[in-house]
Coordinates of C-alpha atoms in Angstrom, one line a residue:
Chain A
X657 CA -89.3 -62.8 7.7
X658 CA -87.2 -62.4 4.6
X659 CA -85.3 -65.4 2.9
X660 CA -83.0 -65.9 0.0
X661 CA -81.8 -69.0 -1.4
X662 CA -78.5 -69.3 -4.2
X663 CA -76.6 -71.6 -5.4
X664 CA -73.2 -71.6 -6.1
X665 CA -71.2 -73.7 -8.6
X666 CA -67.3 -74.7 -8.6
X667 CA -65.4 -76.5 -10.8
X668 CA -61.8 -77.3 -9.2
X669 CA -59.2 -78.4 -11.6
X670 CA -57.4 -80.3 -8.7
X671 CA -58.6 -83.7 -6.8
X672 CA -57.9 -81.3 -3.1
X673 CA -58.1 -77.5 -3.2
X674 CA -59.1 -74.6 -1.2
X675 CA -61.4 -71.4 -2.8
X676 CA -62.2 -68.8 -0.7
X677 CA -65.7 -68.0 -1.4
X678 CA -66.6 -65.1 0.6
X679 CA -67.3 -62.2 -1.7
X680 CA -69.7 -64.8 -3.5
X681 CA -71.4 -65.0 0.0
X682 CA -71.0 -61.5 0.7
X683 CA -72.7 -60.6 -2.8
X684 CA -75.7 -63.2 -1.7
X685 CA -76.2 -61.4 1.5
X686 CA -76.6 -58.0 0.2
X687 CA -79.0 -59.3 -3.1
X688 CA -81.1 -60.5 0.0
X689 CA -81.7 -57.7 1.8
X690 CA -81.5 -59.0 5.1
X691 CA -80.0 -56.7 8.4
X692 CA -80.4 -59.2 11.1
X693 CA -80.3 -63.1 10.5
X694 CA -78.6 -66.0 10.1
X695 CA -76.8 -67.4 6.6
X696 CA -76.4 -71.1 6.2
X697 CA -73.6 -71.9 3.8
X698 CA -73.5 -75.5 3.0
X699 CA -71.7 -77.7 0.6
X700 CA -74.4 -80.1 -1.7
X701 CA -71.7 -82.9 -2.7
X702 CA -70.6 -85.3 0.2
X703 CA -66.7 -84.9 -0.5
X704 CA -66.4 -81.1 -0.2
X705 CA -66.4 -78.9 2.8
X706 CA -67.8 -75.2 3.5
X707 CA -65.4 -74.2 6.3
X708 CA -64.3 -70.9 8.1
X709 CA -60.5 -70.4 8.2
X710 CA -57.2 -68.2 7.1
X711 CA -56.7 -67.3 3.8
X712 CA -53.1 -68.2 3.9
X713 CA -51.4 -70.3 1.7
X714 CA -49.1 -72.2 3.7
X715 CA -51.5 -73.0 6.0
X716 CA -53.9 -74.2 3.2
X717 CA -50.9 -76.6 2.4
X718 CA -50.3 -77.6 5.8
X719 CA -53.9 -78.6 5.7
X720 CA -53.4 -81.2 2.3
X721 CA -50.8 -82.3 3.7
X722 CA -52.6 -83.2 7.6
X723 CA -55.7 -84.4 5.9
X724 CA -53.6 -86.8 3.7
X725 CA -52.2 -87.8 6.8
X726 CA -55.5 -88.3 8.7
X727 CA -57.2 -89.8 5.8
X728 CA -54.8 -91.0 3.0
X729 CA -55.9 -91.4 -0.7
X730 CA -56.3 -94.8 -1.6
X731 CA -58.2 -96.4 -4.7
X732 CA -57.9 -100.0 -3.9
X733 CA -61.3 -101.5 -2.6
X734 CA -58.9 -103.3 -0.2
X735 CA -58.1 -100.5 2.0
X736 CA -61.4 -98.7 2.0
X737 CA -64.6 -101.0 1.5
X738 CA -66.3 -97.9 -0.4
X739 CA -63.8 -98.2 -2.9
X740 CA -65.3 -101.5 -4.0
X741 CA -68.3 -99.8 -5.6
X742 CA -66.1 -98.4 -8.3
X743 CA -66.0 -95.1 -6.5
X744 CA -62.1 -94.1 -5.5
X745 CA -62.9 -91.5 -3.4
X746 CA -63.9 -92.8 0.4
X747 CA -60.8 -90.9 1.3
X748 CA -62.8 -87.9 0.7
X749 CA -65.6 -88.8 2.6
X750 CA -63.4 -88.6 6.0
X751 CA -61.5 -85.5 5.2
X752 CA -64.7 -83.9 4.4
X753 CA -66.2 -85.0 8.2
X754 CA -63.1 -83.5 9.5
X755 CA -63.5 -80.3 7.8
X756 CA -67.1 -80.0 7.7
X757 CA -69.9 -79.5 5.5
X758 CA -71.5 -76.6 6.7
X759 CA -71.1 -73.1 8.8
X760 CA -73.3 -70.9 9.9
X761 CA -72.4 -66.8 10.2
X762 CA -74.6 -64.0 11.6
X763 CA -76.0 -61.1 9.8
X764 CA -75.5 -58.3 11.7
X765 CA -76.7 -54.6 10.3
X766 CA -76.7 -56.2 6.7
X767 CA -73.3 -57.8 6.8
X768 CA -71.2 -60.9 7.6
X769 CA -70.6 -60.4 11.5
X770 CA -66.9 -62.0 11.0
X771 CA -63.7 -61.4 13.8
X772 CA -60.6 -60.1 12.2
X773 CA -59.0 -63.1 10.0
X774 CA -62.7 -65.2 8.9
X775 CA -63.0 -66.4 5.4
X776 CA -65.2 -68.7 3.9
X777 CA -63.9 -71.6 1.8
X778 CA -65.3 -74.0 -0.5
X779 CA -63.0 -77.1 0.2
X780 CA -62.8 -80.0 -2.2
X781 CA -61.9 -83.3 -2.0
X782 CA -63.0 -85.5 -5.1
X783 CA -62.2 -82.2 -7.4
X784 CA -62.9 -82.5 -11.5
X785 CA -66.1 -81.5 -11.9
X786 CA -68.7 -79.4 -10.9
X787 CA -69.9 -79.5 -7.4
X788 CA -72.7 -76.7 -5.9
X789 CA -72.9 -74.6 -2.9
X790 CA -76.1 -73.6 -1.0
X791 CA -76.3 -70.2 0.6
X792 CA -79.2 -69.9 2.7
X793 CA -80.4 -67.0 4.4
X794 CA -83.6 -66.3 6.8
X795 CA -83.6 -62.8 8.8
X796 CA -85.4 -59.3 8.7
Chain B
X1002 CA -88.7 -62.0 14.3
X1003 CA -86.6 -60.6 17.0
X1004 CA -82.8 -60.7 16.7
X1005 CA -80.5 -60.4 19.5
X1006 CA -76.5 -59.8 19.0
X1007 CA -73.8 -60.1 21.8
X1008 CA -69.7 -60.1 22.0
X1009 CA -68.5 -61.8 24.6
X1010 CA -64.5 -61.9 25.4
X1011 CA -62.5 -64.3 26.6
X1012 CA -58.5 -64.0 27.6
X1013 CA -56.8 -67.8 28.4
X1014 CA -54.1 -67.8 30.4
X1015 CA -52.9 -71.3 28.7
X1016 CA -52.0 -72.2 25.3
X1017 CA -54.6 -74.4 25.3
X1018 CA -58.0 -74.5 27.3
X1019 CA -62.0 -75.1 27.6
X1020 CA -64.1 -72.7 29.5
X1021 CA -68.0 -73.7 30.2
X1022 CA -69.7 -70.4 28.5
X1023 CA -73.2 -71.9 28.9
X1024 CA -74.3 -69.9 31.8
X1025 CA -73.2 -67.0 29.7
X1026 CA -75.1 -68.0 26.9
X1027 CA -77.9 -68.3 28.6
X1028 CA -77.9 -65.1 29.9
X1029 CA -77.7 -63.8 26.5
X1030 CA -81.4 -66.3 25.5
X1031 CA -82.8 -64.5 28.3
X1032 CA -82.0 -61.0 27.6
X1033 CA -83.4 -61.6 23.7
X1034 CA -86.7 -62.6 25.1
X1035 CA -86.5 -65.4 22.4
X1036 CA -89.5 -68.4 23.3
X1037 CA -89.1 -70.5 20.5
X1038 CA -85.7 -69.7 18.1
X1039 CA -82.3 -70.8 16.9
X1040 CA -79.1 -69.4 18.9
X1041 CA -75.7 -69.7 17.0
X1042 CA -72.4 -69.3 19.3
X1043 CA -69.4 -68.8 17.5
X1044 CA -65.5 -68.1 17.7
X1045 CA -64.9 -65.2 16.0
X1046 CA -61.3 -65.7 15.9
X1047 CA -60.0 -69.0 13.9
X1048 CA -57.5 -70.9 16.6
X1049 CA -60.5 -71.3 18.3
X1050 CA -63.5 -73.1 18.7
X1051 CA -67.2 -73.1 20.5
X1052 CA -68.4 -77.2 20.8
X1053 CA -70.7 -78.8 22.7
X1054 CA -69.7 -81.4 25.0
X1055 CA -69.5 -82.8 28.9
X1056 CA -68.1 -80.8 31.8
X1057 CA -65.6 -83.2 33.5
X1058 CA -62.0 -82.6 34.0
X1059 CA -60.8 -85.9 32.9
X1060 CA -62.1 -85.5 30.1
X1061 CA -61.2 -82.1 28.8
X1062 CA -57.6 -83.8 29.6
X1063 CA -58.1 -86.5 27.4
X1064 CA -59.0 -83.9 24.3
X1065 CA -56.1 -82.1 25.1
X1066 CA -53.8 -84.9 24.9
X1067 CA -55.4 -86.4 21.9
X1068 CA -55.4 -82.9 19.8
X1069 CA -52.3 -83.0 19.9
X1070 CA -51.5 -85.9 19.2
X1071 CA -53.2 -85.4 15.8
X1072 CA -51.9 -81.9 15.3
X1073 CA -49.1 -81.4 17.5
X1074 CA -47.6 -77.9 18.2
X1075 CA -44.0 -77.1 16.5
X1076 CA -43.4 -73.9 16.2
X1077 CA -40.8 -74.5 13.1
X1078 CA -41.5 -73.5 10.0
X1079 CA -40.0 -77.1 8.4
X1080 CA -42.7 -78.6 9.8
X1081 CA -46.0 -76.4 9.0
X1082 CA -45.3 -74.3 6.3
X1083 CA -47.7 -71.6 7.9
X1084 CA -45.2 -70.8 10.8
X1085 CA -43.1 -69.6 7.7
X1086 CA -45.8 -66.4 8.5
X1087 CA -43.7 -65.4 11.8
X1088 CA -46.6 -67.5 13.5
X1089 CA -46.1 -70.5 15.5
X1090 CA -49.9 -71.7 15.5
X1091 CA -50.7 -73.7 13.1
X1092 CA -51.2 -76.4 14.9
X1093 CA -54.1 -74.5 16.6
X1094 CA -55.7 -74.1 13.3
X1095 CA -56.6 -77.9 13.1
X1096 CA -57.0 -78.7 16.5
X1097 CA -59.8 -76.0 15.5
X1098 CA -61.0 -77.9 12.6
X1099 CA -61.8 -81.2 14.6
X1100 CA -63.4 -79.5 17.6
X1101 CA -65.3 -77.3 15.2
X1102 CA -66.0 -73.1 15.0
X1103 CA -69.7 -72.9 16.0
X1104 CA -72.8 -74.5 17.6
X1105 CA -76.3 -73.7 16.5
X1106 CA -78.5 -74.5 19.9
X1107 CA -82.4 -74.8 19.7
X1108 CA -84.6 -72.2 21.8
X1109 CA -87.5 -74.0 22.9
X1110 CA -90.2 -72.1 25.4
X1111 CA -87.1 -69.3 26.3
X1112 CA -84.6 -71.4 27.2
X1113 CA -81.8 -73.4 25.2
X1114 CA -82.9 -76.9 24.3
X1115 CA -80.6 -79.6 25.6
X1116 CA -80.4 -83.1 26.3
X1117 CA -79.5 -84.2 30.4
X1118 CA -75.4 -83.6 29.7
X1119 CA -75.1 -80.9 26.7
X1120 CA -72.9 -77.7 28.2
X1121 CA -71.4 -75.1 25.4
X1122 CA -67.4 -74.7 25.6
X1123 CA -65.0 -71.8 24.3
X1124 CA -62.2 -73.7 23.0
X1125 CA -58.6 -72.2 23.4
X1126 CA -55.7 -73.6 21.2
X1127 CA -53.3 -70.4 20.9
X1128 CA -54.3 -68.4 24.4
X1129 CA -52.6 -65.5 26.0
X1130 CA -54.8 -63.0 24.2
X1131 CA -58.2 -62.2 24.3
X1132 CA -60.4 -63.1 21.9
X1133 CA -64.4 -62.6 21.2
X1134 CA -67.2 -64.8 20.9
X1135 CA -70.5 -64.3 18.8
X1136 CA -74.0 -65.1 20.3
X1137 CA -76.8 -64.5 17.8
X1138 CA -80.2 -65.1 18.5
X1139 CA -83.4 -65.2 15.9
X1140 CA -87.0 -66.4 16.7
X1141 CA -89.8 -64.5 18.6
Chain C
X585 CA -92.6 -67.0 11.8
X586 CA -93.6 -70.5 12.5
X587 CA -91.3 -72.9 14.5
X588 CA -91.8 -76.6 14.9
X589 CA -90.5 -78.9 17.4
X590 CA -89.4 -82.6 17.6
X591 CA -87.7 -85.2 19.6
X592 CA -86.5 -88.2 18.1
X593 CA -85.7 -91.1 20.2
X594 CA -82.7 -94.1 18.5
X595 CA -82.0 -97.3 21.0
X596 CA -79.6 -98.5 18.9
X597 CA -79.0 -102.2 19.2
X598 CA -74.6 -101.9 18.8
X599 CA -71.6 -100.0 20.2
X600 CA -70.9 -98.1 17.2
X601 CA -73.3 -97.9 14.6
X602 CA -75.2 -95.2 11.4
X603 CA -79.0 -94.8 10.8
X604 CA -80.7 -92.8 8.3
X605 CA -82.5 -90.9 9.8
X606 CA -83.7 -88.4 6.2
X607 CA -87.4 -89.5 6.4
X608 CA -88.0 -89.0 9.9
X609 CA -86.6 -85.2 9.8
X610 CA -88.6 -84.4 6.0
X611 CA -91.8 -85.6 8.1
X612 CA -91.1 -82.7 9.9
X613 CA -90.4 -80.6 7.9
X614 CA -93.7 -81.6 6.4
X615 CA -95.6 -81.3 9.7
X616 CA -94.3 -78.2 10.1
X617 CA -95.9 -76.1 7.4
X618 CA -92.5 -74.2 6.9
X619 CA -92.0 -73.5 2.9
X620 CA -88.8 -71.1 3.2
X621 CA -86.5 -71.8 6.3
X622 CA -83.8 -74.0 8.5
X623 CA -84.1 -77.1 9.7
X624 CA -81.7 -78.2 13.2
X625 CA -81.1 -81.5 13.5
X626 CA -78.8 -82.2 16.7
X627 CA -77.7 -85.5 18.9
X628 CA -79.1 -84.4 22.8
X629 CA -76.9 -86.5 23.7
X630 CA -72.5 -86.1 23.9
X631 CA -71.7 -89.6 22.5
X632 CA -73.5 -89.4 19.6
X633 CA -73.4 -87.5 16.0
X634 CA -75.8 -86.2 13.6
X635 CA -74.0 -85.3 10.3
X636 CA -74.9 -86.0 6.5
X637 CA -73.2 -87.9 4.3
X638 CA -73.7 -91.0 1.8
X639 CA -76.0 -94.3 2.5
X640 CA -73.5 -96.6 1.6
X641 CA -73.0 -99.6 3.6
X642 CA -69.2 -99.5 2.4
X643 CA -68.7 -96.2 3.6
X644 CA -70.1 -97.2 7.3
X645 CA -67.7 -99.9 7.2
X646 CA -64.8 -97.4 6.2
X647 CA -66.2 -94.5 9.4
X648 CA -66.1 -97.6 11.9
X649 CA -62.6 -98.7 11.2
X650 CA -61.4 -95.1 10.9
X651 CA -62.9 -93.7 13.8
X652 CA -61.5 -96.6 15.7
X653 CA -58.0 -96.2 14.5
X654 CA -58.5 -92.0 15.8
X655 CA -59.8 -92.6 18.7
X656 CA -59.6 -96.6 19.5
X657 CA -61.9 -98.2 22.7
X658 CA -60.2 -98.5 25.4
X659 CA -62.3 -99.4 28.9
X660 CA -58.9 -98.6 31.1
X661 CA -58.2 -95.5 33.0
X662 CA -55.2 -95.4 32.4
X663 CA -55.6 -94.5 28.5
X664 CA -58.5 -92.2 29.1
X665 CA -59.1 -90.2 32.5
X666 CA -62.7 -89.8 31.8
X667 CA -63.0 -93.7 32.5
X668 CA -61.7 -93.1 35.8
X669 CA -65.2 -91.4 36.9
X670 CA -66.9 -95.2 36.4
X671 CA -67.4 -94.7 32.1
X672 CA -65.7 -96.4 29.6
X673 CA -66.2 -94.6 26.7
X674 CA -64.0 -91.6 26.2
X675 CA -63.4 -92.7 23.3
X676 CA -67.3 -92.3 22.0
X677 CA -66.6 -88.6 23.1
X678 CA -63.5 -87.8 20.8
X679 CA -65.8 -89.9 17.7
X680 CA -68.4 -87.6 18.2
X681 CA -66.3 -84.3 17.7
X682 CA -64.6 -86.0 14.5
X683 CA -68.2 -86.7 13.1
X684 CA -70.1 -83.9 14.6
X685 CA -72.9 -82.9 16.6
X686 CA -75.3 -81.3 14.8
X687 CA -76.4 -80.6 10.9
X688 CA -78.3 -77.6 9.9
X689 CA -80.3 -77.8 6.9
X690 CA -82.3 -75.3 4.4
X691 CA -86.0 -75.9 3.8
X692 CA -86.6 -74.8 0.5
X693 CA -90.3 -74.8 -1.1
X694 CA -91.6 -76.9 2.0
X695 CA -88.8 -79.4 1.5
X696 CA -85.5 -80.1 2.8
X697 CA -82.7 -78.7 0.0
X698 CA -80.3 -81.5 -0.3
X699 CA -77.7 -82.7 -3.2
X700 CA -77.8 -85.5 -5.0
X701 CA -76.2 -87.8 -2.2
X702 CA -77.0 -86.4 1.0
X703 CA -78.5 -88.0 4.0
X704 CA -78.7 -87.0 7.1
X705 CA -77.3 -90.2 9.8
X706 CA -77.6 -90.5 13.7
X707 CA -74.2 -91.4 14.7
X708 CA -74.3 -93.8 18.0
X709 CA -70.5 -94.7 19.8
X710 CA -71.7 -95.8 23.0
X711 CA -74.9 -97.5 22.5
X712 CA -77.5 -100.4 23.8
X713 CA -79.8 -97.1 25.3
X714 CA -82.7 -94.8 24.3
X715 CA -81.4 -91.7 23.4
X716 CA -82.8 -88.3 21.5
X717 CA -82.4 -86.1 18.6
X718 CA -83.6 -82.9 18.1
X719 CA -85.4 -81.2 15.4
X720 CA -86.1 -78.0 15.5
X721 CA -87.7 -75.8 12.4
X722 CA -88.4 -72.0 12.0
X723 CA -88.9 -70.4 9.1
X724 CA -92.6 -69.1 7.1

């Protein structure tokens, strides 16, 4: 059994964004050598996402704009309890659960086995400063 | 380690829809001659899901209703910028989001490792076509 | 390849309530022997979560009241059609799929590779009765 661990760093100039992050993962797969396994891609920070989606715009807006909805920003410690540890970020904490914090794709003859429209994003919540990624993968 | 890779399609005639896929999964353990493993079931395609949850009618009516409720379909582009595409889906996309894109299911002495109620579901949110699933086996 | 196997049991003494569960799963991964590998940790059961996220009492509070606002308790089956097979807790159901079932983890020099903040959690919504999680652990 072969494995390969990397870690990934992002930096998101925005408090919610979107990167698509599947050439990094592509790149990691390949460095590994693996043809048959199983790649764990996980975010390390508790208010970002790994998530598998469309890399389209308006639907990456339609997302901010649902998750906002679902789970609206809010500083005040009076709305969200968490925010009364000088954190103002609980919001992110529930978007995050709704996107997710991990996926997990197969490797299949040395590549991401992905249907048509599959991308891998990096989703951040709490954004403004560097945040890793962990890219895990066990196979032959 | 042994691998084992399968596609399997699936072709809703709704918009939306959940189809048990555990006997099919199953099948699949079986087939890998797997004892002791990990077995990841994914939607390939991303309006649709895989999730783990209870076979009963009422149920599966209930997460129906409640999706979309919280992501309700509307074809017009006012209302998700996506369906600016020439889609009308994007509502499926989230409904995808809360009910997830993949399970990872133990193998434990060649078979899949549930509790008394677990049953694997293909999720449908924009049906009419077919679309594949991805069952990928590691272990030995 | 190695492969370890675990069942946890939780009887957890409320509806709706969050356990940290991290040092149960690292003995484990300890017991285990594995130095490079994944670690599943998955609810056996269709009301409950495992996911990972911050210990901050807070935070719980903010999950609780969020979760309930989602997907609110509601006994009748008139609200929820599942209740009309005897059950009452639909709701617990649609908490589950918001939080998750399952959390896959990599095992990195014989321990699990976590950020700074993250901690695996048993999620209960329909509590007062034993129920299991399973960890399961492959890897060299």
């Amino acid at each position: 059994m072969k494995s390969h661990t990397e870690y990934l760093t992002f930096n998101i100039p925005a408090r919610m964004d979107f990167v698509n992050i599947t050439g990094d993962v592509a790149e990691c797969v390949l460095k590994s050598g693996v043809q048959e396994g199983l790649c764990l891609v996980n975010a390390m920070h508790i208010t970002a996402s790994v998530f598998i989606n469309d890399d389209e715009k308006g639907l990456h807006a339609d997302y901010k704009k649902w998750l906002e909805e679902l789970a609206p920003f809010d500083p005040s410690p009076q709305v969200y309890r968490h925010n009364r540890t000088g954190e103002d970020n609980a919001d992110a904490h529930m978007k995050r659960q709704v996107m997710g914090r991990e996926v997990v794709v197969a490797i299949t003859k040395g590549k991401l086995d992905f249907g048509p429209w599959e991308q891998i994003f990096y989703g951040e919540f709490d954004g403004h400063r560097p945040k890793r990624v962990l890219v895990k993968i066990i196979g032959e």
